[in-house]
Coordinates of C-alpha atoms in Angstrom, one line a residue:
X1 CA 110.6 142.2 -290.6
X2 CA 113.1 145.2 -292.0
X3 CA 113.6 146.4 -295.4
X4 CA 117.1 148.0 -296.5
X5 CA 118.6 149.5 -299.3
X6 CA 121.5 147.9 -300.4
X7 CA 124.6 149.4 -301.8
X8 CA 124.2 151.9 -304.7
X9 CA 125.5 149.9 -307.4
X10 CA 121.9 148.6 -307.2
X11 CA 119.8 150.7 -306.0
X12 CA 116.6 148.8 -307.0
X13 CA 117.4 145.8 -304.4
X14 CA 116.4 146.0 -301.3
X15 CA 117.2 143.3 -298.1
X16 CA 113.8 142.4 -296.3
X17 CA 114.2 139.4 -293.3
X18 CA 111.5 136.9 -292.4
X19 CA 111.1 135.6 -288.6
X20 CA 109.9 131.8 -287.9
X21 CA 107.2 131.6 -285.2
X22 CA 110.0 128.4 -284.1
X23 CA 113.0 126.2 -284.5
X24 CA 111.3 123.3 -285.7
X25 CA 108.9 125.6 -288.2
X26 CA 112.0 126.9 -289.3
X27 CA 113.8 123.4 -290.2
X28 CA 110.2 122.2 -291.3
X29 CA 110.3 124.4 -294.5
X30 CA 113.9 125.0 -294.9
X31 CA 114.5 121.1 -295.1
X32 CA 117.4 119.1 -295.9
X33 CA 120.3 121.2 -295.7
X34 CA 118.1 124.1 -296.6
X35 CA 117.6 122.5 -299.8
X36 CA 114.1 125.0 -300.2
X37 CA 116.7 127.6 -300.6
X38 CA 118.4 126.2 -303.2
X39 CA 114.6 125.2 -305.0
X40 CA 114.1 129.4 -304.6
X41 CA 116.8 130.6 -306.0
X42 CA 116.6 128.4 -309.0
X43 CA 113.2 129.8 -309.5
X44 CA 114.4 133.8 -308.6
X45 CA 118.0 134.0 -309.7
X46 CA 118.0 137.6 -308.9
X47 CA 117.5 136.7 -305.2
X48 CA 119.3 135.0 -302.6
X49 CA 118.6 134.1 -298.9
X50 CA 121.0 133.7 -295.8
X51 CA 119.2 132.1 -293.2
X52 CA 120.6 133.1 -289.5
X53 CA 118.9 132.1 -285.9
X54 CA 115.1 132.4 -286.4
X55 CA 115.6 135.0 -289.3
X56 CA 115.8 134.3 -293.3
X57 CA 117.3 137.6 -294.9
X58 CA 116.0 137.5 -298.4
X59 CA 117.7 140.4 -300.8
X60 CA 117.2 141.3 -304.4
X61 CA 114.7 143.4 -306.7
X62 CA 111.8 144.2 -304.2
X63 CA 109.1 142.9 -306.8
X64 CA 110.9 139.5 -306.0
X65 CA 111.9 139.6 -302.7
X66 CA 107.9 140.5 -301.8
X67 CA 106.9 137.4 -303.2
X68 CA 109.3 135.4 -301.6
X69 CA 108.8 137.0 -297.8
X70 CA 105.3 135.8 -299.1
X71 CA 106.2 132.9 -299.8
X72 CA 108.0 132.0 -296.8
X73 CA 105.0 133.0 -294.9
X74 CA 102.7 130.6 -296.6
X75 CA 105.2 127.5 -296.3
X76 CA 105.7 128.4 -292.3
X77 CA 101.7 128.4 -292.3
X78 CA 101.6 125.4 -293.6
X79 CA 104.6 123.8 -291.4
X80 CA 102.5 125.2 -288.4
X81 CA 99.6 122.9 -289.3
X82 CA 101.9 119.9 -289.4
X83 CA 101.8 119.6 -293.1
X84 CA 105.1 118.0 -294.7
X85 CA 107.2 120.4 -296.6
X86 CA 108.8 118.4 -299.4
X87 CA 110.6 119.7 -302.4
X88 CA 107.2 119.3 -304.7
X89 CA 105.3 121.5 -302.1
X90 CA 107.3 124.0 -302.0
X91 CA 107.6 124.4 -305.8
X92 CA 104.0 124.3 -306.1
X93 CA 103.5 127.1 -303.4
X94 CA 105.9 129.2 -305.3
X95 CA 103.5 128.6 -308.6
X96 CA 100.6 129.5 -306.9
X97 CA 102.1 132.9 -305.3
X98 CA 103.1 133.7 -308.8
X99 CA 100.1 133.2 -309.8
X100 CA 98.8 135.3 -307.6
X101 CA 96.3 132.9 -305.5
X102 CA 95.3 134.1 -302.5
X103 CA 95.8 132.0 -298.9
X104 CA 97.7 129.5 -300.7
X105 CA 98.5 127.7 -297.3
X106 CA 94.7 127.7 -296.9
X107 CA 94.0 126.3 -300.8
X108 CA 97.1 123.4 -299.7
X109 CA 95.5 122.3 -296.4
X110 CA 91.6 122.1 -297.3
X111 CA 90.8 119.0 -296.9
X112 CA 88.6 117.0 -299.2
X113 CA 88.3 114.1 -297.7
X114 CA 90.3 112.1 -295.1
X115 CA 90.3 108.6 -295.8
X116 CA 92.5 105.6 -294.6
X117 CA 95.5 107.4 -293.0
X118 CA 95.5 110.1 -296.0
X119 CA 94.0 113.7 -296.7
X120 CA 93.3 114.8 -300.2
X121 CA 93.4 118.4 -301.0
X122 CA 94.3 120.3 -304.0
X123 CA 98.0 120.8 -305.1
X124 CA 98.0 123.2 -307.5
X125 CA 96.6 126.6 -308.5
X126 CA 94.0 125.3 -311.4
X127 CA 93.0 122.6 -308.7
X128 CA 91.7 124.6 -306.2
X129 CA 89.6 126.8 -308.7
X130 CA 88.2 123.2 -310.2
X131 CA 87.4 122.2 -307.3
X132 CA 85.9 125.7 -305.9
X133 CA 84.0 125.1 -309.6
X134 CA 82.6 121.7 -308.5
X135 CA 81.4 123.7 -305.0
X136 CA 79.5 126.5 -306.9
X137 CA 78.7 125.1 -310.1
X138 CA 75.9 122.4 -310.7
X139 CA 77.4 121.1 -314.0
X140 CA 81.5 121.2 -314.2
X141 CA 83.6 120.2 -316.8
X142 CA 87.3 119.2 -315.9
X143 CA 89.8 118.9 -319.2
X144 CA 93.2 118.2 -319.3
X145 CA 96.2 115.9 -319.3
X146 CA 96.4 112.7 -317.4
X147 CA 98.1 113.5 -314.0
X148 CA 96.3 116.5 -313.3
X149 CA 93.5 115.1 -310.3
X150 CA 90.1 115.5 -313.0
X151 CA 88.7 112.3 -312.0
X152 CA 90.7 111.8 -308.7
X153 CA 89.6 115.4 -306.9
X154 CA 85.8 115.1 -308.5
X155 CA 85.5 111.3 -306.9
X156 CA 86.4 113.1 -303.5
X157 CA 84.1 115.3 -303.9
X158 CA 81.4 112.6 -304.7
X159 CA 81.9 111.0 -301.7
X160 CA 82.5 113.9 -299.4
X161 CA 79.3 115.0 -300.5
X162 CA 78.0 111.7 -300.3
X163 CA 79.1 111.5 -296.4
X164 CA 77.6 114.7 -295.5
X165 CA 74.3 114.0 -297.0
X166 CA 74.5 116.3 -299.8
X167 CA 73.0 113.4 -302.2
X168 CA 71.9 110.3 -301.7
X169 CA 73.9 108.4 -303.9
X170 CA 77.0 108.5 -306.1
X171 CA 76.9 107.1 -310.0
X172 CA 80.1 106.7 -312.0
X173 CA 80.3 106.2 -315.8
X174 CA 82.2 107.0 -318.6
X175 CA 82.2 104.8 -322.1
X176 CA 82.8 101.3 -321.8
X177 CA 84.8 100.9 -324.5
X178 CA 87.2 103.2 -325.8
X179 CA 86.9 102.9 -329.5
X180 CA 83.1 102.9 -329.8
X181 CA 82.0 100.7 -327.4
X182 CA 82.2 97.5 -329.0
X183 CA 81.3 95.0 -326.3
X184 CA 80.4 92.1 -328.5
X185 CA 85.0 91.7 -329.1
X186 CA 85.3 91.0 -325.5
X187 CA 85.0 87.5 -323.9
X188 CA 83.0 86.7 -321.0
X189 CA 79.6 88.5 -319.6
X190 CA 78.6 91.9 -319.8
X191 CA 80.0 92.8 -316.9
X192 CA 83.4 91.0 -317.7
X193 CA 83.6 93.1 -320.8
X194 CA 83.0 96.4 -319.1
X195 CA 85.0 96.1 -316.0
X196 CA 88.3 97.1 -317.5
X197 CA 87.2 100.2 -318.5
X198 CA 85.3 101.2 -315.6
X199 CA 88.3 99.6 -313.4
X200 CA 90.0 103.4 -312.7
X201 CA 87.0 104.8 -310.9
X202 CA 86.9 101.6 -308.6
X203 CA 90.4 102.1 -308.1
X204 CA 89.5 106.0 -306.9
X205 CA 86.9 104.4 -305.0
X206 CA 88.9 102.0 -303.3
X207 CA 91.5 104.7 -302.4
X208 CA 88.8 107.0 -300.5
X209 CA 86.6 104.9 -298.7
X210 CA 86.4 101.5 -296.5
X211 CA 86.9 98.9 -299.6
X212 CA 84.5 96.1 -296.8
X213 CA 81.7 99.0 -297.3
X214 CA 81.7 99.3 -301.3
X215 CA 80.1 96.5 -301.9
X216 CA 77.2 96.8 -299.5
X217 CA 77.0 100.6 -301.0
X218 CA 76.7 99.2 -304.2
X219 CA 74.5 96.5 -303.9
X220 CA 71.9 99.1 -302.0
X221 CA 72.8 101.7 -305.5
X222 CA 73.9 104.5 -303.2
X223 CA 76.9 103.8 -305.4
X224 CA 76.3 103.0 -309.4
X225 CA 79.2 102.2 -311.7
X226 CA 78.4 101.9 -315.0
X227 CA 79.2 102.1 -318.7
X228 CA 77.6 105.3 -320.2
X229 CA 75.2 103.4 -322.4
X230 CA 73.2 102.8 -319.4
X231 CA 72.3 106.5 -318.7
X232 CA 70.0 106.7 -321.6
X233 CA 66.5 107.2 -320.2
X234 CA 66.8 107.8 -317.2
X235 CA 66.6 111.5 -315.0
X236 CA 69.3 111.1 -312.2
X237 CA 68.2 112.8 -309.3
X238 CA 69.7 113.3 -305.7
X239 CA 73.0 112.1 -307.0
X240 CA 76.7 112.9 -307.7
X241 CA 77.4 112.5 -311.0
X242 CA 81.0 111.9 -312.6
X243 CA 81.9 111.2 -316.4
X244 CA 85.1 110.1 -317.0
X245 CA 87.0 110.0 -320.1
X246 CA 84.7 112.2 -321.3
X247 CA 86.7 112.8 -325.0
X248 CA 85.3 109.0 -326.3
X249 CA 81.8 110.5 -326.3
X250 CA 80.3 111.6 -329.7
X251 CA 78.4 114.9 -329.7
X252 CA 74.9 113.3 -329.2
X253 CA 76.2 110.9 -326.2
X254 CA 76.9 114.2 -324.8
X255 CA 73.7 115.5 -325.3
X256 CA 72.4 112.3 -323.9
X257 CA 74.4 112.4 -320.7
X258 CA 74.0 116.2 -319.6
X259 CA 69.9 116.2 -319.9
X260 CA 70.0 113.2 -317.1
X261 CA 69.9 116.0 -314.8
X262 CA 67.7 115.9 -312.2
X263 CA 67.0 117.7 -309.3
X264 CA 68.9 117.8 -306.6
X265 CA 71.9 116.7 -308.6
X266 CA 75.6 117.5 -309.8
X267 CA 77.3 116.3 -312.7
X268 CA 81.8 116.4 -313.1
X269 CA 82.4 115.4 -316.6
X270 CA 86.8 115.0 -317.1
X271 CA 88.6 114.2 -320.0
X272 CA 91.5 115.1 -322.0
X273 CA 90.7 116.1 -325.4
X274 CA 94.5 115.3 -327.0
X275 CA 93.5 111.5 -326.4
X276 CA 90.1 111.1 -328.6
X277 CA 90.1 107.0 -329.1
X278 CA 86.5 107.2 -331.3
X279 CA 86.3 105.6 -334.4
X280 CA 86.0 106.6 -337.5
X281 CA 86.8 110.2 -337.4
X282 CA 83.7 110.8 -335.0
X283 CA 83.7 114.4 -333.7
X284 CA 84.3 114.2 -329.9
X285 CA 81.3 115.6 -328.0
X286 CA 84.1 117.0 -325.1
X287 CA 85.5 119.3 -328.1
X288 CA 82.7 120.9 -328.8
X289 CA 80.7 121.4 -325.9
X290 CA 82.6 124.7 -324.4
X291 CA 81.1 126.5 -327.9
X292 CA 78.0 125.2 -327.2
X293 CA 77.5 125.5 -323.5
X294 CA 80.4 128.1 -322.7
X295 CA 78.2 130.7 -321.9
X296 CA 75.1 128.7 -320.1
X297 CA 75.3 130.0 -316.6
X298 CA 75.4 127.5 -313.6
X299 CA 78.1 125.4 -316.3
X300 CA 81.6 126.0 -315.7
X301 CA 84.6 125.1 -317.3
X302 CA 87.7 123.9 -315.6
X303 CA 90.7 123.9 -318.0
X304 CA 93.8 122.0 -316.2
X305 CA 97.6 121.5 -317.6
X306 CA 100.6 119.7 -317.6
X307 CA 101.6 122.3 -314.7
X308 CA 99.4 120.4 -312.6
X309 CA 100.5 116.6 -313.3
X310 CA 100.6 115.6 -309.5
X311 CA 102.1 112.3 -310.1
X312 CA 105.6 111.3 -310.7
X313 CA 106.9 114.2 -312.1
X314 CA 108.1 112.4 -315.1
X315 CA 104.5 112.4 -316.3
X316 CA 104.7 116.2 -316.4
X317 CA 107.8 116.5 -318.7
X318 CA 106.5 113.7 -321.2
X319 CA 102.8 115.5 -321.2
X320 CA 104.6 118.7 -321.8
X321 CA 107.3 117.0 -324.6
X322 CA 104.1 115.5 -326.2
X323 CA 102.3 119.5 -326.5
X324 CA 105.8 120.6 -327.9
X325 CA 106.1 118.2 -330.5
X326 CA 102.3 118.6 -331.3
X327 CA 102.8 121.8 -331.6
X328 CA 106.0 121.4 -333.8
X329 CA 104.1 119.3 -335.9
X330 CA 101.4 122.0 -336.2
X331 CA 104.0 124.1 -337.2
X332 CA 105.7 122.2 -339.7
X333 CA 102.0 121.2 -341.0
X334 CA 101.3 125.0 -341.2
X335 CA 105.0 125.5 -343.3
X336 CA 104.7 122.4 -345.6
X337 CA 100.9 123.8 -346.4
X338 CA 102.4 127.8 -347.2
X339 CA 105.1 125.6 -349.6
X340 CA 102.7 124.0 -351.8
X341 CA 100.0 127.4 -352.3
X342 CA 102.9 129.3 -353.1
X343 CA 104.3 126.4 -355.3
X344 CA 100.5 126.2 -356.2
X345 CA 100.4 129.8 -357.1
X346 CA 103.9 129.8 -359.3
X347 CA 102.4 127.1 -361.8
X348 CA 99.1 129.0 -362.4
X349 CA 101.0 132.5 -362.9
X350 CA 103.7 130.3 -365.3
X351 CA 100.6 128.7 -367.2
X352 CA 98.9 132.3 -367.1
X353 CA 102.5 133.8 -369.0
X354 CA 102.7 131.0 -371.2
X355 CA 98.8 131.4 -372.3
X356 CA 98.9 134.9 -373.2
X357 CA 102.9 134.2 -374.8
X358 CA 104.8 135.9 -372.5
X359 CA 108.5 134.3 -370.9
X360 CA 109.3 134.7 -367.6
X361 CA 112.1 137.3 -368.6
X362 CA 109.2 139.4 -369.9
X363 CA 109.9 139.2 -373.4

């Protein structure tokens, strides 16, 4: 690499040039008619970069340009290991050297799990620290938007630790019915009336291990799905614990679930606190919990965001045009409120005036 002041009408930029280990790392992360280039410059609008032979001279302010030689670095890592570079990746790689994160190519090729033809790793910044969380932490809390991997990346790490013998069985839950549980307005048994809502962690399931084993697994309870009624009483020990949709419990089904702790055990509770279904006004025991646990050690908190949707990327505009309207609302709410206790105010002052027989011109 060589660095190079440019001409003295800018005498802050500076010309630094990447070298590819090879022609086909090179095309890897350059793709489509160098269509990462475009995806950079979009992102830094103060840089641009000419790629030539082997080389990719990258010029602008040298803040910039040192993130993107960085950059470049990390997706030609990545390339090495045979890892696809598409458009998404290469976006996400520049969020996570903005961000800072260190070995990004390292964060974007650990493997979870391999299962059925696919690996599943981390794709964005605030995944890898959840899921570093879920490897140092004995209880982990995972909150944010749909999209973001909560319950996808913990169920990997169930059965990854499952697999290498960490614990001896795996026990899914979350509550059975949305809006209070209310079993009784479903037809069928009790396990008719339950599957739906328990249907998205079989689906996880299904995704990450041989569906032909699952039942066996389940049928010998090294796997357990159930609704979270079913946890009361019990001390779970030796086992990989996930609650999903975490936001329908109250504050004393929280209570309930987190002192099932047993030994040997780990408990992942996800949820998305914008999308409280309970009943009632009932305060939602995910709300609460970081002021009540936030500074128990061995508990950590996980927060993820609409930055780190990984599915079509759709979802992440409407999750983030649903926080901006929220918090126009909250705004508007806010206004509306200062309008009537200043309208509030007024009268009492004019009622004041006219009590003691004064007019508003001060006569």
């Amino acid at each position: 690499m060589t660095t190079t002041l440019t001409g003295a009408s800018r005498p802050l930029s500076v010309a630094r040039t990447f070298t590819f280990g090879s022609r086909s790392e090179m095309v890897a992360v350059m793709g489509p008619s160098d269509s990462s280039i475009a995806i950079v410059e979009s992102r830094f609008p103060t840089v641009s970069l000419r790629p030539k032979d082997l080389d990719v001279v990258v010029t602008g302010p040298s803040e910039a340009v040192a993130t993107i030689i960085r950059l470049l670095s990390e997706l030609a890592r990545l390339a090495h290991q045979g890892i696809t570079i598409s458009a998404d990746t290469v976006t996400r790689v520049i969020d996570m050297v903005s961000a800072e994160l260190d070995q990004p190519a390292h964060a974007m090729s650990q493997n979870i799990l391999s299962s059925r033809g696919r690996k599943i790793r981390p794709k964005t910044v605030n995944q890898k620290n959840y899921v570093d969380a879920i490897d140092d932490n004995t209880v982990i809390f995972g909150i944010g938007p749909a999209g973001t991997g909560k319950t996808y990346l913990a169920m990997a790490k169930a059965v990854q630790a499952l697999q290498s013998k960490e614990v001896n069985r795996i026990i899914l839950t979350r509550p059975a019915v949305e809006a209070g549980e209310r079993l009784g307005f479903l037809p069928g048994s009790l396990n008719d009336k339950i599957d739906p809502y328990l249907r998205p962690l079989y689906d996880a399931l299904h995704d990450m291990m041989d569906p032909e084993s699952i039942p066996r697994l389940m049928e010998a309870g090294t796997i357990e799905v159930a609704p979270l009624a079913y946890m009361r009483g019990r001390t779970l020990n030796d086992a990989f614990i996930i609650l999903d949709e975490a936001q329908n419990t109250t504050v004393e089904q929280m209570k309930m679930f987190l002192t099932r702790l047993g030994f040997g055990s780990k408990m992942v509770i996800t949820g998305d606190v914008t999308q409280v279904d309970l009943p009632n006004g009932q305060a939602s025991g995910l709300r609460q919990v970081k002021q009540i646990l936030g500074e128990v050690e061995d508990i950590s908190f996980s927060m993820l965001e609409a930055s780190d949707v990984v599915r079509h990327s759709l979802v992440s505009n409407i999750v983030s045009a649903y926080e901006q309207w929220d918090e126009d609302k909250q705004a508007m709410e806010r206004k509306r409120n200062r309008k009537v206790k200043r309208r509030t105010i007024e009268a009492a002052a004019e009622r004041l005036l006219e009590k003691n027989g004064i007019t508003a011109a001060g006569e």
